[in-house]
Short mmCIF file of C-alpha atoms in Angstrom, two decimals:
data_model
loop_
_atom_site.label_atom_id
_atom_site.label_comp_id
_atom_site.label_asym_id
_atom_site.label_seq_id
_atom_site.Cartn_x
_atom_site.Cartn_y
_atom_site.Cartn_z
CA UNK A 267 0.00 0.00 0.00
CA UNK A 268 1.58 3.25 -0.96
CA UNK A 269 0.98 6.18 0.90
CA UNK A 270 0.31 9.43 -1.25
CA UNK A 271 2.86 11.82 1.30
CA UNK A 272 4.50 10.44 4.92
CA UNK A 273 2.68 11.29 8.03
CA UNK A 274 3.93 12.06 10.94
CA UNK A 275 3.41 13.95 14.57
CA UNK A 276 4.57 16.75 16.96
CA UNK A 277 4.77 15.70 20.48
CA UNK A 278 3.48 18.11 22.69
CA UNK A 279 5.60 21.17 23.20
CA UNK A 280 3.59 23.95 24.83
CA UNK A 281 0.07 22.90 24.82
CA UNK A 282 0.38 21.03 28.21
CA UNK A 283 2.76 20.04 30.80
CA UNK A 284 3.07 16.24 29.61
CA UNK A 285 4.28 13.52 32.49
CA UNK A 286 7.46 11.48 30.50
CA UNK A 287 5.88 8.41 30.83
CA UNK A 288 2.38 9.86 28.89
CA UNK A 289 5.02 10.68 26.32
CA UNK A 290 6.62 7.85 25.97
CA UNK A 291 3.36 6.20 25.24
CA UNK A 292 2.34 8.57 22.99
CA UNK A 293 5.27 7.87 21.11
CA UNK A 294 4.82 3.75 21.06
CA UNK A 295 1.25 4.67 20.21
CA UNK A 296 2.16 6.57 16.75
CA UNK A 297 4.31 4.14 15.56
CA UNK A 298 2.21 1.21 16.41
CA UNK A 299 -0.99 3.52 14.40
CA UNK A 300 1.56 3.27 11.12
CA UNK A 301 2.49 6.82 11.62
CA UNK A 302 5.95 7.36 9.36
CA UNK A 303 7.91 9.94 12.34
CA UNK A 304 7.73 11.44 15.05
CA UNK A 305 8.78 15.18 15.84
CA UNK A 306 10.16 16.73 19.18
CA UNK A 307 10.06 21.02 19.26
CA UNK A 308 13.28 22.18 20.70
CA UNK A 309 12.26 24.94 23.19
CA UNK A 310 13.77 26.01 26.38
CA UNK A 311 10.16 27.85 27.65
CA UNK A 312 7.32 30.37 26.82
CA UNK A 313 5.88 32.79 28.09
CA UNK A 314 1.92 32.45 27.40
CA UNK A 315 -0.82 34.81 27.08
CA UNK A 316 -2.10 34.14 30.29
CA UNK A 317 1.20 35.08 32.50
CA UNK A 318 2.35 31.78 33.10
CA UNK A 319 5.80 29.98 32.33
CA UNK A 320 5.93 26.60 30.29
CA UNK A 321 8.93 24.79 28.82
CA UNK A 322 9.23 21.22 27.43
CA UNK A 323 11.87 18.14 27.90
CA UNK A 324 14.81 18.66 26.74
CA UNK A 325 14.77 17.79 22.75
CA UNK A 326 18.36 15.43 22.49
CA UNK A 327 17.83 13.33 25.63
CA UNK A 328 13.98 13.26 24.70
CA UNK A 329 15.19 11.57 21.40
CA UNK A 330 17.73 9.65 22.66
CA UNK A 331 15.03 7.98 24.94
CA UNK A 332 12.54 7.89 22.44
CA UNK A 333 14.84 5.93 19.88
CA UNK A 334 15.45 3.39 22.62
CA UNK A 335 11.79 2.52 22.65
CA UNK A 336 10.46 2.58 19.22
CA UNK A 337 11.88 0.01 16.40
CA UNK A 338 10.59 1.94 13.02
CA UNK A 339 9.65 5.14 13.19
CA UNK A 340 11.78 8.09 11.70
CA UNK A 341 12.52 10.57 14.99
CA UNK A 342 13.60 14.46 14.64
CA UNK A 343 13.91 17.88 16.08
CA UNK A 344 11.60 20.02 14.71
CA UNK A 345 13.62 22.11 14.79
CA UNK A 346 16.83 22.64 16.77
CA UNK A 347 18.31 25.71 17.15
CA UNK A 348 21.68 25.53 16.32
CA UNK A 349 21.96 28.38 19.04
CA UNK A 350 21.41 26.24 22.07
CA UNK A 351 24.41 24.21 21.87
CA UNK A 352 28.12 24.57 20.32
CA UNK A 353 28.10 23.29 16.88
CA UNK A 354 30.61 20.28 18.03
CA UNK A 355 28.44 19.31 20.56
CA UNK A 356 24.80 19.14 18.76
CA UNK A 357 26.86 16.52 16.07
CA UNK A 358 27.71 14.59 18.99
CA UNK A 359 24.67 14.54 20.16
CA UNK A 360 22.74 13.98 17.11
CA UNK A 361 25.43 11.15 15.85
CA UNK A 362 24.57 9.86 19.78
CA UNK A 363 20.79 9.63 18.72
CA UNK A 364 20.78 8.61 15.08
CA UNK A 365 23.26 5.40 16.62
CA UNK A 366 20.79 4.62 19.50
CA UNK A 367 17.84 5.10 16.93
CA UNK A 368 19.41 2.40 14.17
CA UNK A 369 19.62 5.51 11.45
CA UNK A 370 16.25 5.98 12.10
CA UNK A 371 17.52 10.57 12.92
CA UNK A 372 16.33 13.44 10.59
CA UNK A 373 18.48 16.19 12.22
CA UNK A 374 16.03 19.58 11.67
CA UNK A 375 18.25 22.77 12.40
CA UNK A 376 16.96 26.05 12.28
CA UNK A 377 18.37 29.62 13.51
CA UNK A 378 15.68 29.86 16.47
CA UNK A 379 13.35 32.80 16.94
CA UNK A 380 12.01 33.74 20.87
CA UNK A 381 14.41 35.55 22.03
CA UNK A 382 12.94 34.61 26.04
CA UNK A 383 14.27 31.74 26.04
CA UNK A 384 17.75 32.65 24.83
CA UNK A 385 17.97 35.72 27.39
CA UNK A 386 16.69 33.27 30.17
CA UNK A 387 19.42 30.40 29.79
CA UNK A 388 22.08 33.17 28.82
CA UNK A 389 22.42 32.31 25.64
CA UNK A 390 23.38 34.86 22.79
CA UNK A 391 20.73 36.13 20.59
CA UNK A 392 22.48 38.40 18.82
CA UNK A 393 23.62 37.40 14.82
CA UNK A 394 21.29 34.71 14.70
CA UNK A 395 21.58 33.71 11.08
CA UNK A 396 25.77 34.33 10.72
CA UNK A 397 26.39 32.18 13.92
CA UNK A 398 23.55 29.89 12.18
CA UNK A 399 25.57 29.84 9.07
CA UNK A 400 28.86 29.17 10.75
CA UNK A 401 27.26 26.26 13.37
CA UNK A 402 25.28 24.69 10.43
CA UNK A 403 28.79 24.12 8.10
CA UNK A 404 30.58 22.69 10.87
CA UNK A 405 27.82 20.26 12.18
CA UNK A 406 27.65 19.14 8.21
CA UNK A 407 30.96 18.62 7.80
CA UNK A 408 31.27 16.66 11.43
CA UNK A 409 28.62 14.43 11.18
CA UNK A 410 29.78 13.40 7.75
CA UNK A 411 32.91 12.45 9.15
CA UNK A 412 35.24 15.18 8.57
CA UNK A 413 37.81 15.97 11.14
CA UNK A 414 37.91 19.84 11.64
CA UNK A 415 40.31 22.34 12.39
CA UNK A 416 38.61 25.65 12.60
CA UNK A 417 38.77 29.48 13.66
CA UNK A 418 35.69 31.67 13.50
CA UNK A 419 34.15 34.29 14.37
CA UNK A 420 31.86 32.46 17.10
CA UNK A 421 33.47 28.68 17.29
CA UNK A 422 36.96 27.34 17.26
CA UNK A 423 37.69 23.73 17.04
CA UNK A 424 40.87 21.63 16.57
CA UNK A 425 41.04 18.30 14.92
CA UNK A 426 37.36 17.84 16.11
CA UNK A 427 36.17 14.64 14.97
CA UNK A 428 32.69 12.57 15.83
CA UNK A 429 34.00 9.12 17.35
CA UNK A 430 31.72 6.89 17.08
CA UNK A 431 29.92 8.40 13.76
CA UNK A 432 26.66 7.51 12.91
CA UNK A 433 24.56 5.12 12.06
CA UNK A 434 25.33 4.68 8.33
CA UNK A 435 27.71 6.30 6.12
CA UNK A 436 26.91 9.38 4.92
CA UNK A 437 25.60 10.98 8.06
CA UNK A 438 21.73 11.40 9.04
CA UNK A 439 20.11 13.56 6.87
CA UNK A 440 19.57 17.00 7.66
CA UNK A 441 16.64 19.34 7.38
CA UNK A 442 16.15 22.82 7.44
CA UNK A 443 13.26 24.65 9.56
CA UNK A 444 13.11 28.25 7.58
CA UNK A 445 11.95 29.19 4.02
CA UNK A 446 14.36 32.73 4.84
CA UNK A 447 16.12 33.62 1.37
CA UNK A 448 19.37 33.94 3.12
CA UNK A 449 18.73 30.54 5.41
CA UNK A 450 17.93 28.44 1.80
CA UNK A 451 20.65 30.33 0.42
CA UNK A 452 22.60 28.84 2.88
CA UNK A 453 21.70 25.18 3.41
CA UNK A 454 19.85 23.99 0.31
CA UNK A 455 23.25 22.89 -1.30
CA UNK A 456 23.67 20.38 1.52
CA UNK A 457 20.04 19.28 2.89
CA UNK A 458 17.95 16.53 2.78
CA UNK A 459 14.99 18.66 3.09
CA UNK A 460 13.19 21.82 4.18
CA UNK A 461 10.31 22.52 6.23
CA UNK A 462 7.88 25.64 6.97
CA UNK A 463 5.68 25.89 9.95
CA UNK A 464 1.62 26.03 9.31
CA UNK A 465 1.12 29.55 10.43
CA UNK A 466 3.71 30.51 7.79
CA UNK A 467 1.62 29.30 4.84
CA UNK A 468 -2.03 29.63 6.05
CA UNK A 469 -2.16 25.67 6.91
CA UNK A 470 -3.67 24.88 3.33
CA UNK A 471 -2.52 23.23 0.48
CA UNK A 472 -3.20 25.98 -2.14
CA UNK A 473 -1.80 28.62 0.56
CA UNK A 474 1.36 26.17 0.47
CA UNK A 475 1.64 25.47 -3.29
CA UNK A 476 3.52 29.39 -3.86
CA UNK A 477 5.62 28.77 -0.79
CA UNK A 478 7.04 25.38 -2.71
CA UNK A 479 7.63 27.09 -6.11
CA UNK A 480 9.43 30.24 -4.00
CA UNK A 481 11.93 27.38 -2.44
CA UNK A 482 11.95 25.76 -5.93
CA UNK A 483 13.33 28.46 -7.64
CA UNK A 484 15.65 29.56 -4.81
CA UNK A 485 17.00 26.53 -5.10
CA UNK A 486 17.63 26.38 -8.43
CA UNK A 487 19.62 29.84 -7.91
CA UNK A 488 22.17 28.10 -5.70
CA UNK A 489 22.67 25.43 -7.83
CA UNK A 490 20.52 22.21 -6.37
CA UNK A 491 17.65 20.49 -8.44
CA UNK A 492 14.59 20.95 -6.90
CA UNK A 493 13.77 17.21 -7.34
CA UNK A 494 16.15 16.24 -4.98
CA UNK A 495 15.03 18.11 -2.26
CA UNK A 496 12.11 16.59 0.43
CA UNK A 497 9.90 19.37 1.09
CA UNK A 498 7.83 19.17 4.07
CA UNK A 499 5.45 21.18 6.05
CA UNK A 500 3.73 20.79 9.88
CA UNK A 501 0.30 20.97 9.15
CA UNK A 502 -2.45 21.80 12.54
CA UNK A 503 -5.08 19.40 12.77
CA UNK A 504 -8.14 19.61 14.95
CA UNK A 505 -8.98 16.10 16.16
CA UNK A 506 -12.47 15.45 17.61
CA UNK A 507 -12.43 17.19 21.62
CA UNK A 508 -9.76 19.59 20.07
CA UNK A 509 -11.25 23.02 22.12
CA UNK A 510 -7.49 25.51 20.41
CA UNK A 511 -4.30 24.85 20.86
CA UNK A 512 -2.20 26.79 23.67
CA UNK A 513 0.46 28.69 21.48
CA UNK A 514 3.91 29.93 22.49
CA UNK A 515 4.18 32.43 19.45
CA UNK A 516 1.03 34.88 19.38
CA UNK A 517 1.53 35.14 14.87
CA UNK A 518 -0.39 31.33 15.64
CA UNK A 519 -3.70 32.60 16.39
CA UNK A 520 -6.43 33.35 14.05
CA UNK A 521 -5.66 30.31 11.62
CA UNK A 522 -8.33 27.10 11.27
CA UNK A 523 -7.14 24.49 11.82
CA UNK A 524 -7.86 21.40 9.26
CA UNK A 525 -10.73 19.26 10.58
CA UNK A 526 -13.62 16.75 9.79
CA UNK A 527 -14.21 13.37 9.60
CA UNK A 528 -11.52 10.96 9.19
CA UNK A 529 -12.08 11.23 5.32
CA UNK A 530 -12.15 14.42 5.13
CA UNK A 531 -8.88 14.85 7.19
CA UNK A 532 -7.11 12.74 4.63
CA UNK A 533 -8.57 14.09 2.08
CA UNK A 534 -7.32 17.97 3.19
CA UNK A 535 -3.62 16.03 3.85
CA UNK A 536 -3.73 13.87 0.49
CA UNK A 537 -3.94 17.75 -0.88
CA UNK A 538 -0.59 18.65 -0.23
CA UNK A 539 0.77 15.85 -2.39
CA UNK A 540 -0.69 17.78 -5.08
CA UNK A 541 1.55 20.58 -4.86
CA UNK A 542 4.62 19.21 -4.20
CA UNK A 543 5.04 18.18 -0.25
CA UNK A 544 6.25 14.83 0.28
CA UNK A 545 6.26 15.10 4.02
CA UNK A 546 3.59 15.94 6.80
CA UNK A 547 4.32 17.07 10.46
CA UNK A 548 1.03 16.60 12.60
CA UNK A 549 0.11 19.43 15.06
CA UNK A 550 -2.79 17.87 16.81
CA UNK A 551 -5.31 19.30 19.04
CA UNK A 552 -5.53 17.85 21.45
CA UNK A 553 -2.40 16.32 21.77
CA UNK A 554 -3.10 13.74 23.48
CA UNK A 555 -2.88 9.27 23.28
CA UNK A 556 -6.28 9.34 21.84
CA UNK A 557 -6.04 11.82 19.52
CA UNK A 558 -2.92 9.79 18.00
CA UNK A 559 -5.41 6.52 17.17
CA UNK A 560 -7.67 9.15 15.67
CA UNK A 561 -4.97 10.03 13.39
CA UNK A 562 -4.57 6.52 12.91
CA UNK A 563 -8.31 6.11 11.47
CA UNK A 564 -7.13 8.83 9.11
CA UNK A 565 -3.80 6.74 8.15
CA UNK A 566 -6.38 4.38 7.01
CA UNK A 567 -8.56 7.13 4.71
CA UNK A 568 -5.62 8.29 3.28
CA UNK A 569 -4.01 4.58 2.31
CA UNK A 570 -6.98 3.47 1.07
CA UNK A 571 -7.54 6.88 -1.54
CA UNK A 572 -4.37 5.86 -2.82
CA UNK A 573 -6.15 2.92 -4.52
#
């Protein structure tokens, strides 16, 4: 049975504070539905409308756990800030996880964006997208083996190497979280794939379809062919008892989410095959176990239009 686009879900970030174990299940409970990944936000904490503080687990030792208990499931950050952690470190890390996980790692790196969380953990916030650029090169090179001398502006490292590498030759793919000019300008020579959050885009397929043409053509301008590129996109879907989803960035609000019947769930996902997205990330609401078989009954839909 061949699935039109791959499916997969967002564990919850700032929605709710989530006991591990109720995670961990979660995460059994996708893959055992036939779900094709499973996503982990990288956030430190929010502030939210209503005064209060929330922050989620830790993304790399969320993974690293999560690998241990799942068998077939593709795992990732979506995304990590390549600002939380010194370039060398996040490849060990990630080389860590995608070893534990059996190759199973996308590694999803973006520049990061609320600048809370940076001031609170006393982390810099300051030339986002040049210390991205300079971070993102050396984690490349690292995880594909390379061992690296290097003096920068922000990191120096000498005769860095990642012992033990990765799963598999080659290096786990990576994947970046912005559709920025300067951020594609910057990765889509070396990626496995892009993504753009829902808000972004509008959170429908024909709101989506100039968005893929714009990352197209960008990357035709730095030399990669388009077809080679995975593009993906987190979608937000209302599952039945979804009541809104808590938001950590207030440009969320004001978009529907998609929702319906099982059908007509797949039907609104099966869409963004049309225009060119091979991959879906899953925002439910509610995030919760059940909500996860839901998505499972429209797994089903959506294998069976392909017929």
């Amino acid at each position: 049975m061949v699935r039109p686009l791959h499916i997969g879900v967002q564990l919850p970030e700032v929605e709710r504070r989530v006991p591990w174990p109720e995670l961990l299940s979660m995460a059994r409970t996708a893959e055992a539905v036939g779900l094709d990944s499973l996503w982990v936000g990288d956030h430190l904490l929010y502030d939210l409308p209503d005064g209060s503080v929330r922050g989620p687990w830790e993304v790399w030792t969320s993974l690293s756990a999560l690998a241990a208990a799942t068998e077939r499931i593709t795992i990732g950050p979506l995304v990590a800030s390549l600002g939380f952690h010194d370039p060398a470190m996040l490849a060990k890390m990630a080389a860590t996880v995608d070893a534990v996980s059996g190759g199973r790692l996308v590694v999803g790196v973006g520049a990061g964006w609320n600048e809370r969380e940076y001031r609170a953990f006393g982390l810099p916030f300051d030339h986002r997208v040049d210390r991205f650029e300079e971070s993102f090169h050396l984690v490349r090179r690292l995880l594909a083996s390379e061992t690296v001398t290097h003096a920068g502006r922000f990191s120096t490292l000498d005769r860095c190497v990642i012992d033990p590498p990765a799963a598999w030759p080659g290096a786990p793919p990576l994947m970046v979280g912005s559709i920025g000019p300067r951020m594609l300008g910057i990765t889509l020579p070396h990626v496995w794939g892009w993504n753009v959050w829902w808000s972004q885009f509008g959170n429908t397929a024909a709101d989506l379809a100039p968005v893929v043409d714009a990352v197209n053509r960008r990357a035709v301008d730095v030399g990669r062919d388009p077809s080679t590129l995975v593009a993906t996109a987190a979608v937000y879907v209302q599952a039945p008892g979804g009541r809104g989803r808590a938001m950590g960035d207030l440009a969320d609000e004001g978009i529907a989410p998609i929702r319906g019947t099982a059908s007509e769930v797949a039907a609104a996902l099966a869409a963004f095959a049309e225009v060119g997205v091979h991959h879906l990330q899953v925002v439910l609401d509610p995030i919760t176990e059940a909500a996860i078989e839901w998505l499972g009954e429209v797994l089903v839909a959506l294998d069976a239009s392909a017929h």
